[in-house]
Short mmCIF file of C-alpha atoms in Angstrom, two decimals:
data_model
loop_
_atom_site.label_atom_id
_atom_site.label_comp_id
_atom_site.label_asym_id
_atom_site.label_seq_id
_atom_site.Cartn_x
_atom_site.Cartn_y
_atom_site.Cartn_z
CA MET A 1 -0.02 0.01 0.00
CA ALA A 2 1.36 3.42 -1.04
CA ARG A 3 0.67 6.61 0.87
CA LEU A 4 0.13 9.96 -0.82
CA VAL A 5 0.32 12.94 1.51
CA VAL A 6 -1.14 16.23 0.35
CA MET A 7 -0.08 19.31 2.28
CA GLY A 8 -2.86 21.86 1.91
CA GLY A 9 -6.59 21.55 1.43
CA GLY A 10 -7.32 24.57 -0.76
CA VAL A 11 -8.47 24.48 -4.39
CA SER A 12 -5.40 22.66 -5.75
CA GLY A 13 -4.77 20.37 -2.77
CA HIS A 14 -8.40 19.35 -2.40
CA THR A 15 -8.66 18.66 -6.13
CA ALA A 16 -5.51 16.54 -6.07
CA ALA A 17 -6.50 14.59 -2.95
CA THR A 18 -10.09 13.86 -4.02
CA PHE A 19 -9.19 12.74 -7.52
CA ALA A 20 -6.24 10.68 -6.30
CA LYS A 21 -8.42 8.87 -3.77
CA LYS A 22 -11.10 8.24 -6.39
CA TRP A 23 -8.55 6.72 -8.75
CA LEU A 24 -6.55 4.84 -6.14
CA GLY A 25 -9.53 3.37 -4.26
CA SER A 26 -8.98 1.57 -0.98
CA LYS A 27 -5.77 -0.11 -2.13
CA HIS A 28 -3.74 2.96 -1.30
CA GLU A 29 -3.86 5.73 1.26
CA VAL A 30 -4.42 9.47 0.73
CA VAL A 31 -3.73 11.84 3.65
CA VAL A 32 -4.54 15.54 3.67
CA VAL A 33 -2.68 17.79 6.10
CA THR A 34 -4.22 21.24 6.37
CA PRO A 35 -4.40 23.64 9.32
CA ASN A 36 -7.94 24.68 8.31
CA SER A 37 -11.12 22.94 9.35
CA LEU A 38 -13.07 24.65 6.56
CA TRP A 39 -12.81 24.61 2.78
CA ASN A 40 -13.21 28.05 1.26
CA TRP A 41 -14.40 28.90 -2.24
CA ILE A 42 -12.11 31.93 -2.33
CA PRO A 43 -13.51 33.67 -5.48
CA SER A 44 -16.76 34.28 -3.65
CA ASN A 45 -14.99 35.98 -0.71
CA ILE A 46 -15.47 39.11 -2.76
CA TRP A 47 -19.22 38.89 -2.21
CA VAL A 48 -18.63 38.23 1.49
CA GLY A 49 -16.41 41.32 1.58
CA VAL A 50 -19.30 43.56 0.54
CA GLY A 51 -21.93 41.80 2.64
CA GLU A 52 -23.71 40.03 -0.20
CA MET A 53 -22.80 36.59 1.14
CA LYS A 54 -22.06 35.15 4.58
CA LYS A 55 -19.01 33.14 5.56
CA GLU A 56 -21.22 30.04 5.68
CA ASP A 57 -22.09 30.49 2.00
CA VAL A 58 -18.48 30.14 0.91
CA THR A 59 -17.13 27.57 3.37
CA PHE A 60 -17.91 24.08 4.52
CA ALA A 61 -16.39 21.63 6.99
CA LEU A 62 -13.72 19.40 5.48
CA ALA A 63 -13.91 16.53 7.95
CA PRO A 64 -17.22 14.98 6.84
CA VAL A 65 -16.27 15.29 3.17
CA TYR A 66 -12.94 13.51 3.67
CA LYS A 67 -14.60 10.90 5.85
CA LYS A 68 -17.07 10.17 3.04
CA ALA A 69 -14.22 9.98 0.52
CA GLY A 70 -12.06 7.74 2.68
CA ILE A 71 -9.31 10.33 2.93
CA ASP A 72 -7.27 10.50 6.11
CA TYR A 73 -7.67 14.14 7.27
CA ARG A 74 -5.23 15.71 9.68
CA GLN A 75 -6.04 19.19 10.84
CA ALA A 76 -2.43 20.24 11.22
CA LYS A 77 0.24 22.36 9.62
CA ALA A 78 3.32 20.90 7.98
CA ILE A 79 6.55 22.02 9.58
CA SER A 80 9.31 20.24 7.71
CA ILE A 81 10.02 17.80 4.91
CA HIS A 82 12.56 14.98 5.33
CA PRO A 83 12.78 13.55 1.80
CA GLU A 84 15.57 11.10 2.68
CA GLY A 85 14.17 9.95 6.02
CA ASN A 86 16.52 10.11 8.98
CA ASN A 87 19.16 8.06 10.76
CA SER A 88 16.57 5.53 11.80
CA GLY A 89 15.35 4.76 8.30
CA ASP A 90 15.12 5.77 4.67
CA LYS A 91 11.41 6.34 4.57
CA PRO A 92 10.68 9.98 3.70
CA TYR A 93 8.39 11.83 6.07
CA ILE A 94 7.05 15.22 7.03
CA THR A 95 6.59 16.59 10.50
CA ILE A 96 3.24 18.13 11.27
CA GLU A 97 1.82 20.12 14.18
CA TYR A 98 -1.85 19.74 14.94
CA THR A 99 -4.08 22.81 14.97
CA SER A 100 -7.36 21.16 15.97
CA LYS A 101 -8.67 21.88 19.45
CA GLU A 102 -8.29 18.25 20.55
CA LYS A 103 -4.64 17.91 19.60
CA GLU A 104 -3.43 21.49 19.38
CA GLY A 105 0.37 21.77 19.50
CA GLN A 106 1.03 17.98 19.26
CA THR A 107 3.58 17.03 16.63
CA GLU A 108 3.86 13.87 14.58
CA GLU A 109 6.01 12.35 11.86
CA LEU A 110 4.01 11.30 8.84
CA THR A 111 5.70 9.06 6.28
CA TYR A 112 4.89 9.26 2.60
CA ASP A 113 5.57 7.60 -0.69
CA TYR A 114 4.47 10.59 -2.66
CA LEU A 115 4.11 14.17 -1.45
CA ILE A 116 2.17 17.07 -2.95
CA ASN A 117 2.93 20.56 -1.69
CA ALA A 118 -0.33 22.52 -2.07
CA THR A 119 0.14 24.76 0.93
CA GLY A 120 -0.86 27.92 -0.89
CA PRO A 121 0.62 31.23 0.19
CA LYS A 122 1.64 32.82 3.43
CA LEU A 123 -0.12 36.20 3.39
CA ASN A 124 2.98 38.28 3.94
CA PHE A 125 1.40 41.35 5.53
CA ALA A 126 4.72 42.00 7.37
CA ALA A 127 6.40 42.98 4.09
CA THR A 128 4.67 46.35 4.35
CA PRO A 129 4.65 48.00 7.78
CA GLY A 130 1.14 48.74 8.90
CA LEU A 131 -0.46 46.28 6.47
CA GLY A 132 -2.34 43.79 8.65
CA ASP A 133 -1.13 42.29 11.90
CA ALA A 134 -0.05 38.85 13.10
CA ASN A 135 -3.61 37.54 12.73
CA GLY A 136 -3.92 38.76 9.20
CA ILE A 137 -6.89 41.00 9.98
CA GLY A 138 -5.81 44.46 8.99
CA GLU A 139 -4.38 46.98 11.43
CA HIS A 140 -5.09 49.89 9.13
CA THR A 141 -6.30 48.06 6.03
CA VAL A 142 -8.57 45.09 5.34
CA SER A 143 -8.19 42.06 3.14
CA VAL A 144 -10.50 39.60 1.36
CA CYS A 145 -7.94 36.78 1.14
CA THR A 146 -9.78 34.52 3.58
CA ALA A 147 -13.48 34.24 4.53
CA ASP A 148 -12.77 35.72 7.97
CA HIS A 149 -10.87 38.62 6.43
CA ALA A 150 -13.77 39.24 4.05
CA VAL A 151 -16.30 39.29 6.95
CA HIS A 152 -14.14 41.87 8.68
CA ALA A 153 -13.82 43.89 5.45
CA SER A 154 -17.59 43.94 5.02
CA HIS A 155 -18.12 45.30 8.53
CA GLU A 156 -15.58 48.06 7.97
CA LEU A 157 -16.99 48.87 4.52
CA HIS A 158 -20.52 49.32 5.82
CA LYS A 159 -19.23 51.62 8.57
CA VAL A 160 -17.75 53.79 5.84
CA PHE A 161 -21.00 53.70 3.86
CA GLN A 162 -22.81 54.84 7.01
CA LYS A 163 -20.42 57.75 7.46
CA ALA A 164 -20.73 58.62 3.75
CA LYS A 165 -24.33 59.59 4.35
CA THR A 166 -23.11 62.79 5.99
CA LYS A 167 -19.47 63.17 5.03
CA LYS A 168 -17.26 62.45 1.99
CA GLN A 169 -15.30 59.21 2.34
CA LYS A 170 -12.23 57.93 0.52
CA ILE A 171 -11.80 54.26 -0.43
CA LEU A 172 -8.56 52.79 -1.68
CA VAL A 173 -8.34 49.32 -3.22
CA GLY A 174 -5.42 47.45 -4.79
CA THR A 175 -2.11 45.92 -3.85
CA GLY A 176 -0.18 46.59 -0.69
CA HIS A 177 3.35 46.01 -1.97
CA GLY A 178 5.39 46.27 -5.17
CA MET A 179 5.64 42.47 -5.56
CA CYS A 180 2.01 41.48 -5.14
CA THR A 181 -0.06 39.15 -7.23
CA CYS A 182 -3.83 38.60 -7.30
CA GLN A 183 -4.70 41.93 -8.81
CA GLY A 184 -7.83 40.23 -10.20
CA ALA A 185 -9.32 39.84 -6.71
CA ALA A 186 -8.78 43.54 -5.92
CA PHE A 187 -10.11 44.42 -9.39
CA GLU A 188 -13.33 42.53 -8.66
CA TYR A 189 -13.60 43.98 -5.18
CA ILE A 190 -13.34 47.62 -6.29
CA PHE A 191 -16.24 47.11 -8.77
CA ASN A 192 -18.34 45.45 -6.12
CA ILE A 193 -17.67 48.32 -3.72
CA GLU A 194 -18.69 50.78 -6.40
CA HIS A 195 -21.87 48.84 -7.07
CA GLU A 196 -22.71 48.55 -3.37
CA ALA A 197 -22.04 52.27 -2.82
CA LYS A 198 -24.63 53.00 -5.55
CA LYS A 199 -27.11 50.61 -3.94
CA ALA A 200 -26.55 52.28 -0.55
CA GLY A 201 -27.25 55.64 -2.15
CA VAL A 202 -23.88 57.07 -1.16
CA ARG A 203 -21.90 56.82 -4.41
CA ASP A 204 -21.66 60.60 -4.81
CA ASN A 205 -20.10 60.87 -1.41
CA VAL A 206 -17.49 58.15 -1.89
CA ASP A 207 -14.27 58.70 -3.76
CA ILE A 208 -12.98 55.28 -4.91
CA LYS A 209 -9.42 54.91 -6.05
CA TRP A 210 -7.30 52.01 -7.36
CA ILE A 211 -3.61 51.62 -6.45
CA SER A 212 -1.52 48.76 -7.81
CA ASN A 213 1.96 47.60 -8.76
CA GLU A 214 0.87 47.03 -12.38
CA SER A 215 2.82 49.16 -14.87
CA PHE A 216 -0.44 49.64 -16.73
CA LEU A 217 -4.05 49.14 -15.82
CA GLY A 218 -5.15 45.67 -16.94
CA ASP A 219 -1.73 43.98 -16.53
CA PHE A 220 -3.19 41.50 -13.99
CA GLY A 221 0.25 40.03 -13.40
CA MET A 222 0.08 38.41 -16.83
CA GLY A 223 1.74 41.21 -18.79
CA GLY A 224 -1.77 42.22 -19.79
CA MET A 225 -3.51 40.54 -22.70
CA HIS A 226 -4.92 41.41 -26.03
CA LEU A 227 -8.62 40.79 -26.40
CA ASN A 228 -10.73 40.20 -29.42
CA VAL A 229 -13.19 43.09 -29.08
CA GLY A 230 -15.46 44.48 -31.77
CA GLY A 231 -13.24 43.42 -34.67
CA TYR A 232 -10.08 44.76 -33.02
CA THR A 233 -7.25 43.19 -31.11
CA ALA A 234 -7.34 45.55 -28.12
CA SER A 235 -5.05 45.69 -25.12
CA SER A 236 -6.51 44.88 -21.74
CA LYS A 237 -5.25 48.36 -20.80
CA ILE A 238 -7.98 49.88 -22.91
CA PHE A 239 -10.54 47.40 -21.60
CA ALA A 240 -9.63 48.11 -17.94
CA GLU A 241 -9.32 51.88 -18.35
CA SER A 242 -12.73 51.90 -19.97
CA LEU A 243 -14.26 50.02 -17.06
CA TYR A 244 -12.69 52.33 -14.51
CA SER A 245 -13.58 55.49 -16.38
CA GLU A 246 -17.17 54.44 -16.88
CA ARG A 247 -17.55 53.90 -13.17
CA LYS A 248 -15.70 57.07 -12.22
CA LEU A 249 -12.84 55.25 -10.53
CA SER A 250 -9.44 56.92 -10.59
CA TRP A 251 -6.19 55.02 -10.44
CA ILE A 252 -2.52 55.08 -9.42
CA ILE A 253 -0.38 52.46 -11.11
CA GLY A 254 3.24 51.34 -10.88
CA ALA A 255 3.03 51.82 -7.13
CA HIS A 256 4.91 50.08 -4.37
CA VAL A 257 3.05 50.73 -1.12
CA ASN A 258 5.89 50.87 1.40
CA LYS A 259 4.13 51.93 4.60
CA VAL A 260 0.60 52.15 5.88
CA GLU A 261 -0.52 54.30 8.77
CA LYS A 262 -3.98 55.02 10.05
CA GLY A 263 -5.74 56.56 7.06
CA LYS A 264 -2.59 56.92 4.99
CA ALA A 265 -0.82 54.78 2.45
CA HIS A 266 2.71 55.80 1.51
CA TYR A 267 3.95 54.70 -1.88
CA GLU A 268 6.77 54.95 -4.37
CA LEU A 269 6.12 55.01 -8.09
CA LEU A 270 8.03 53.55 -11.00
CA ASP A 271 9.36 57.00 -11.86
CA GLY A 272 10.89 57.24 -8.39
CA SER A 273 8.45 59.82 -7.06
CA THR A 274 6.70 59.20 -3.76
CA GLY A 275 3.29 60.07 -2.49
CA VAL A 276 0.74 59.57 0.22
CA GLU A 277 -2.85 58.55 -0.39
CA GLU A 278 -5.36 59.18 2.37
CA PHE A 279 -8.21 56.79 2.94
CA ASP A 280 -11.10 56.02 5.23
CA PHE A 281 -11.25 52.39 4.05
CA ALA A 282 -8.51 50.45 2.27
CA MET A 283 -8.40 46.89 1.00
CA LEU A 284 -4.83 46.20 -0.07
CA ILE A 285 -3.80 42.67 -1.07
CA PRO A 286 -0.63 41.57 0.73
CA PRO A 287 2.29 39.96 -1.13
CA PHE A 288 2.48 36.17 -1.04
CA ALA A 289 5.38 34.05 0.17
CA GLY A 290 5.87 30.34 0.79
CA VAL A 291 4.58 29.10 4.12
CA GLY A 292 8.08 28.62 5.48
CA LEU A 293 8.55 24.85 5.33
CA LYS A 294 11.99 23.55 6.20
CA ALA A 295 13.71 20.65 4.44
CA LEU A 296 16.25 18.39 6.11
CA ASN A 297 18.37 15.60 4.71
CA LYS A 298 19.08 12.18 6.24
CA ALA A 299 21.76 13.61 8.47
CA GLY A 300 19.45 16.34 9.71
CA GLU A 301 21.20 19.06 7.75
CA ASP A 302 19.18 21.93 6.35
CA ILE A 303 18.51 21.44 2.60
CA THR A 304 15.76 24.02 2.36
CA GLU A 305 17.61 25.84 -0.43
CA THR A 306 17.77 22.63 -2.43
CA LEU A 307 14.06 22.06 -2.28
CA PHE A 308 12.70 25.63 -2.16
CA ALA A 309 13.31 28.90 -4.00
CA PRO A 310 14.33 31.89 -1.88
CA ASN A 311 10.71 33.04 -1.79
CA GLY A 312 9.72 29.81 -0.07
CA PHE A 313 7.97 28.19 -3.01
CA LEU A 314 8.92 24.64 -4.01
CA LYS A 315 11.20 24.13 -7.00
CA VAL A 316 9.75 22.07 -9.81
CA ASP A 317 10.64 21.30 -13.40
CA ALA A 318 10.93 24.92 -14.46
CA ASN A 319 13.85 26.75 -16.03
CA TYR A 320 15.04 28.95 -13.18
CA ALA A 321 18.03 30.19 -15.18
CA ALA A 322 16.15 32.01 -17.92
CA GLY A 323 17.77 35.33 -17.00
CA ALA A 324 16.58 38.60 -18.49
CA TYR A 325 13.08 39.27 -19.74
CA GLU A 326 14.28 39.15 -23.35
CA ASN A 327 15.30 35.51 -22.84
CA TRP A 328 12.03 34.32 -21.37
CA LYS A 329 10.17 31.56 -23.19
CA ALA A 330 6.95 29.71 -22.63
CA SER A 331 9.07 26.56 -22.24
CA ASP A 332 10.57 28.01 -19.01
CA TRP A 333 7.30 27.09 -17.28
CA PRO A 334 6.99 23.74 -15.47
CA ARG A 335 4.97 20.97 -17.07
CA THR A 336 4.93 18.02 -14.69
CA LEU A 337 5.39 20.04 -11.49
CA GLN A 338 7.80 17.41 -10.21
CA ASN A 339 10.69 18.41 -8.00
CA PRO A 340 13.94 17.85 -9.89
CA THR A 341 15.85 16.47 -6.87
CA TYR A 342 13.20 14.27 -5.30
CA GLY A 343 10.96 12.67 -7.90
CA ASN A 344 8.26 11.76 -5.42
CA ILE A 345 7.60 15.40 -4.46
CA PHE A 346 5.34 17.69 -6.47
CA ALA A 347 3.98 21.22 -6.00
CA VAL A 348 0.69 22.67 -7.28
CA GLY A 349 -1.15 25.97 -7.16
CA ILE A 350 0.60 28.90 -5.54
CA ALA A 351 3.07 26.54 -3.79
CA PHE A 352 5.21 25.90 -6.87
CA ALA A 353 8.04 28.31 -7.60
CA PRO A 354 7.48 30.03 -10.93
CA PRO A 355 10.56 30.45 -13.12
CA HIS A 356 10.04 34.23 -13.30
CA PRO A 357 7.21 36.74 -13.47
CA ILE A 358 4.99 36.96 -16.53
CA SER A 359 4.89 40.78 -16.49
CA LYS A 360 8.08 42.51 -17.54
CA PRO A 361 10.19 43.22 -14.42
CA MET A 362 10.44 46.90 -13.61
CA SER A 363 11.96 48.92 -10.82
CA SER A 364 12.06 52.54 -9.77
CA PRO A 365 15.23 54.62 -10.20
CA ASN A 366 15.82 53.95 -6.49
CA GLY A 367 16.06 50.24 -7.26
CA THR A 368 12.71 49.27 -5.74
CA PRO A 369 11.28 46.39 -7.75
CA ILE A 370 7.67 47.08 -8.73
CA THR A 371 6.48 44.06 -10.69
CA PRO A 372 3.38 41.93 -10.32
CA THR A 373 4.21 38.34 -9.55
CA PRO A 374 2.45 35.65 -11.60
CA PRO A 375 -1.11 34.68 -10.72
CA ARG A 376 -1.57 30.91 -10.23
CA THR A 377 -4.82 30.61 -8.35
CA GLY A 378 -8.28 29.34 -9.29
CA MET A 379 -8.73 27.39 -12.50
CA PRO A 380 -5.00 26.79 -13.25
CA SER A 381 -4.32 25.59 -9.68
CA ALA A 382 -7.20 23.09 -9.87
CA MET A 383 -5.95 21.80 -13.24
CA MET A 384 -2.47 21.39 -11.75
CA GLY A 385 -3.95 19.44 -8.81
CA LYS A 386 -5.79 17.03 -11.10
CA ALA A 387 -2.88 16.48 -13.49
CA VAL A 388 -0.41 15.83 -10.66
CA ALA A 389 -2.88 13.45 -9.01
CA ARG A 390 -3.16 11.52 -12.26
CA SER A 391 0.60 11.33 -12.65
CA ILE A 392 1.11 10.09 -9.11
CA VAL A 393 -1.64 7.47 -9.45
CA ASP A 394 0.04 6.26 -12.63
CA MET A 395 3.44 6.18 -10.93
CA ILE A 396 2.01 4.23 -8.01
CA ASN A 397 0.68 1.81 -10.60
CA GLY A 398 4.06 1.38 -12.25
CA ALA A 399 4.77 4.37 -14.48
CA SER A 400 8.39 5.50 -14.27
CA LYS A 401 7.71 9.21 -14.63
CA PRO A 402 4.83 11.69 -14.54
CA THR A 403 2.24 10.94 -17.23
CA HIS A 404 0.28 14.20 -17.20
CA THR A 405 1.19 17.83 -17.51
CA ALA A 406 -0.34 21.09 -16.42
CA CYS A 407 1.73 23.90 -17.83
CA MET A 408 0.56 27.46 -17.50
CA ALA A 409 1.94 28.14 -20.95
CA GLU A 410 -0.35 25.42 -22.33
CA MET A 411 -3.54 26.08 -20.35
CA GLY A 412 -6.12 28.77 -20.40
CA ALA A 413 -8.03 30.47 -17.65
CA ALA A 414 -11.48 31.84 -17.32
CA CYS A 415 -12.07 34.77 -15.00
CA VAL A 416 -15.36 36.33 -14.09
CA ALA A 417 -15.19 39.59 -12.22
CA SER A 418 -18.55 40.58 -10.92
CA ALA A 419 -19.89 43.99 -10.08
CA GLY A 420 -22.81 43.21 -7.81
CA LYS A 421 -24.52 39.89 -7.24
CA GLY A 422 -28.02 40.28 -8.60
CA LEU A 423 -29.26 38.14 -11.49
CA PHE A 424 -30.75 41.17 -13.24
CA SER A 425 -28.75 44.05 -11.84
CA GLY A 426 -25.06 44.91 -12.03
CA THR A 427 -22.84 43.45 -14.68
CA ALA A 428 -19.75 41.24 -14.71
CA ALA A 429 -16.67 41.14 -16.87
CA ALA A 430 -16.24 37.61 -18.25
CA MET A 431 -12.74 37.05 -19.55
CA THR A 432 -10.96 34.10 -21.07
CA VAL A 433 -7.25 33.90 -21.76
CA TYR A 434 -5.30 31.22 -23.58
CA PRO A 435 -2.65 30.47 -22.67
CA VAL A 436 -2.08 32.07 -19.25
CA VAL A 437 1.63 32.51 -19.96
CA PRO A 438 2.06 34.08 -23.38
CA ASP A 439 3.85 31.98 -25.96
CA PHE A 440 5.37 34.38 -28.46
CA GLU A 441 6.78 31.57 -30.61
CA LYS A 442 3.44 29.90 -31.11
CA TYR A 443 1.38 33.13 -31.21
CA PRO A 444 3.73 35.81 -32.57
CA GLY A 445 2.89 39.39 -31.64
CA ILE A 446 0.46 39.09 -28.82
CA GLY A 447 1.54 35.72 -27.40
CA ARG A 448 -1.94 34.34 -27.10
CA ASP A 449 -4.70 32.77 -29.18
CA ILE A 450 -6.86 35.76 -30.08
CA ASN A 451 -9.92 33.57 -30.62
CA MET A 452 -9.68 32.27 -27.08
CA THR A 453 -8.66 35.51 -25.36
CA THR A 454 -11.79 37.54 -24.95
CA GLY A 455 -13.55 39.83 -22.57
CA GLU A 456 -17.07 41.14 -22.41
CA ILE A 457 -19.33 42.82 -19.89
CA GLY A 458 -22.88 41.87 -19.11
CA LEU A 459 -25.37 39.94 -17.05
CA ALA A 460 -24.22 36.69 -18.60
CA GLY A 461 -21.01 37.02 -16.57
CA HIS A 462 -23.08 37.29 -13.44
CA TRP A 463 -24.99 34.16 -14.27
CA ILE A 464 -21.72 32.31 -14.92
CA LYS A 465 -20.28 33.57 -11.62
CA HIS A 466 -23.37 32.26 -9.76
CA PHE A 467 -23.15 28.97 -11.63
CA LEU A 468 -19.49 28.56 -10.85
CA HIS A 469 -20.08 29.35 -7.17
CA PHE A 470 -22.64 26.58 -6.75
CA ALA A 471 -20.97 24.14 -9.17
CA PHE A 472 -17.54 24.28 -7.55
CA ILE A 473 -18.87 24.03 -3.99
CA TRP A 474 -21.00 21.06 -5.15
CA LYS A 475 -17.88 19.49 -6.70
CA ALA A 476 -15.72 20.20 -3.62
CA LYS A 477 -18.35 18.54 -1.40
CA LEU A 478 -18.08 15.46 -3.68
CA LYS A 479 -21.78 15.44 -4.31
CA PRO A 480 -23.24 13.22 -7.08
CA LEU A 481 -21.57 13.65 -10.50
CA TRP A 482 -18.84 15.84 -8.99
CA THR A 483 -16.23 14.39 -11.34
CA ILE A 484 -17.93 15.68 -14.47
CA ILE A 485 -17.71 19.31 -13.34
CA PRO A 486 -14.55 20.55 -15.00
CA GLU A 487 -11.77 22.33 -13.14
CA MET B 1 -26.75 64.82 -27.64
CA ALA B 2 -24.03 63.29 -25.49
CA ALA B 3 -24.94 60.29 -23.34
CA LYS B 4 -25.33 61.20 -19.66
CA HIS B 5 -22.83 58.57 -18.52
CA MET B 6 -20.08 60.30 -20.55
CA GLU B 7 -20.42 63.65 -18.80
CA HIS B 8 -17.58 62.99 -16.43
CA ILE B 9 -14.99 62.51 -19.16
CA GLN B 10 -12.85 65.62 -19.04
CA PRO B 11 -10.55 66.49 -21.95
CA TYR B 12 -6.91 65.60 -21.28
CA SER B 13 -7.80 63.70 -18.10
CA LEU B 14 -6.75 60.11 -17.34
CA GLN B 15 -10.20 58.99 -18.36
CA SER B 16 -10.34 60.83 -21.69
CA GLY B 17 -7.99 58.37 -23.41
CA THR B 18 -10.26 55.38 -23.05
CA MET B 19 -13.24 53.96 -24.90
CA ILE B 20 -16.59 54.53 -23.30
CA PRO B 21 -19.56 52.33 -24.17
CA THR B 22 -22.43 53.80 -26.11
CA ASN B 23 -25.95 53.68 -24.76
CA PHE B 24 -26.73 50.78 -27.13
CA ARG B 25 -23.78 48.78 -25.79
CA LYS B 26 -24.91 49.49 -22.28
CA PHE B 27 -28.42 48.36 -23.14
CA LEU B 28 -27.07 45.07 -24.52
CA ARG B 29 -25.26 44.39 -21.25
CA THR B 30 -28.55 44.04 -19.41
CA CYS B 31 -30.82 42.86 -22.27
CA VAL B 32 -31.90 39.45 -21.03
CA ILE B 33 -32.42 37.91 -24.50
CA TRP B 34 -29.01 39.07 -25.76
CA GLN B 35 -27.37 38.04 -22.49
CA LEU B 36 -28.91 34.56 -22.70
CA MET B 37 -27.27 34.13 -26.10
CA ARG B 38 -24.00 35.47 -24.71
CA PHE B 39 -24.31 33.12 -21.74
CA ILE B 40 -24.43 30.16 -24.08
CA ALA B 41 -21.61 31.54 -26.24
CA ILE B 42 -19.34 32.26 -23.28
CA ASN B 43 -20.00 28.82 -21.80
CA ILE B 44 -19.12 27.12 -25.10
CA LYS B 45 -15.95 29.17 -25.28
CA MET B 46 -14.99 28.29 -21.68
CA THR B 47 -15.68 24.62 -22.37
CA ILE B 48 -13.38 24.64 -25.43
CA LEU B 49 -10.78 26.44 -23.31
CA ILE B 50 -11.01 23.79 -20.60
CA LEU B 51 -10.77 20.93 -23.11
CA ARG B 52 -7.67 22.51 -24.69
CA SER B 53 -6.09 23.04 -21.26
CA HIS B 54 -6.10 19.44 -20.02
CA HIS B 55 -3.10 17.36 -21.05
#
């Protein structure tokens, strides 16, 4: 009997674990180690963050789902990886520390035959002084990265709406550091705030501004994209600027937020100038880092640098020596997501170390890097989870190497950014992009398939967003026919 | 006559360099019949995208 251990129970880890168990059956063991007791459909946190949904609408308890699936669930956080075992034996293992009430603080060694790192990100609020605190709930700003953060954000937002009935209020939304990713979440949140402000009858008294590390509006950490719109190949810059202008949202771009104080965000721009933006409410996404796993060899020596990149993400089959932007190729991106040193370790979702950003690296004249890091959440992370699960199942059954690939330069992504939640009010931007990482050799000029890279605004996007919300929670709960719902 | 939603576009401002939807385009965004057709079209496109993405 082989044992697959999945560290992390988010979108990618949950997908990998559930499919692996389905394919492996009772002959082999699947263990999920995650510090969380709840699964969270993160895209809908945006609706929680404006009060349109409750935490219970976007989360569910993992334990009963894993019990039904026959998956061994450990509510614990992984501390270290020992890929060569230790002096007592060669069997690789990880150490875990329980976070459940019953076993809180207890540690355990958990052996594995195959290991998937799907730990997601550490929300690195500490990178920007004043951005969040040790609990992640903002000190001066709010976040929508978790369901609890989003509940807090909603409370703070409605306080501001209340104040806006008598006094002008300033809202700031975007990224809280020069190296952030996930601009899409902030993008969706700002449009939902604008919509809710209108609904609350306070839009005229609320000044809403965007601040981000993108060098142009619509970069999204993907170097932007060209969309097939109205017979033209139009840059996402035009698409995004149009959306912001239509809704009377102003913007600051190319910004590294370097300090946040009560009601003030200090920033440096790509041209080296600095500024301060005042706010009554700010939702600034923190930068992401690896969760801080250590790796030790058989002798107990630290080999963290062998297994992980400096940012804490796990090295996989990517080309980490691509060098300057001019040398980047689609083929730099990992395909099997297998660690090059230890073939039984894989990483999926945010946990894998990308070879380099997708957006062109930029820095201010002062040397401050201001570049979006690559997005790898949502649809791509689920596809990675499924592909890696399939490869591992095949390897357990005798294959000598991974049999499936999930390369961000060979996969597309669909993104629906809502503005409001109603079925007949508000509108959403429905975007598709193929591939996520541009391939300028295959698609000269714009790097992507223009027929599959599109964006449009309308109610249809809202309906899709609703459909995705219910479909993916249905799938994650392993309800009937869950396997036919695509990633 | 200019559409009301374009009134805020000031010459030489950040916003003046962008495209702004016409009233007809805005109507289509919430026209249920048109959006039903778009719903089907977008879903087909997303399905093709998903099929092309799995390897």
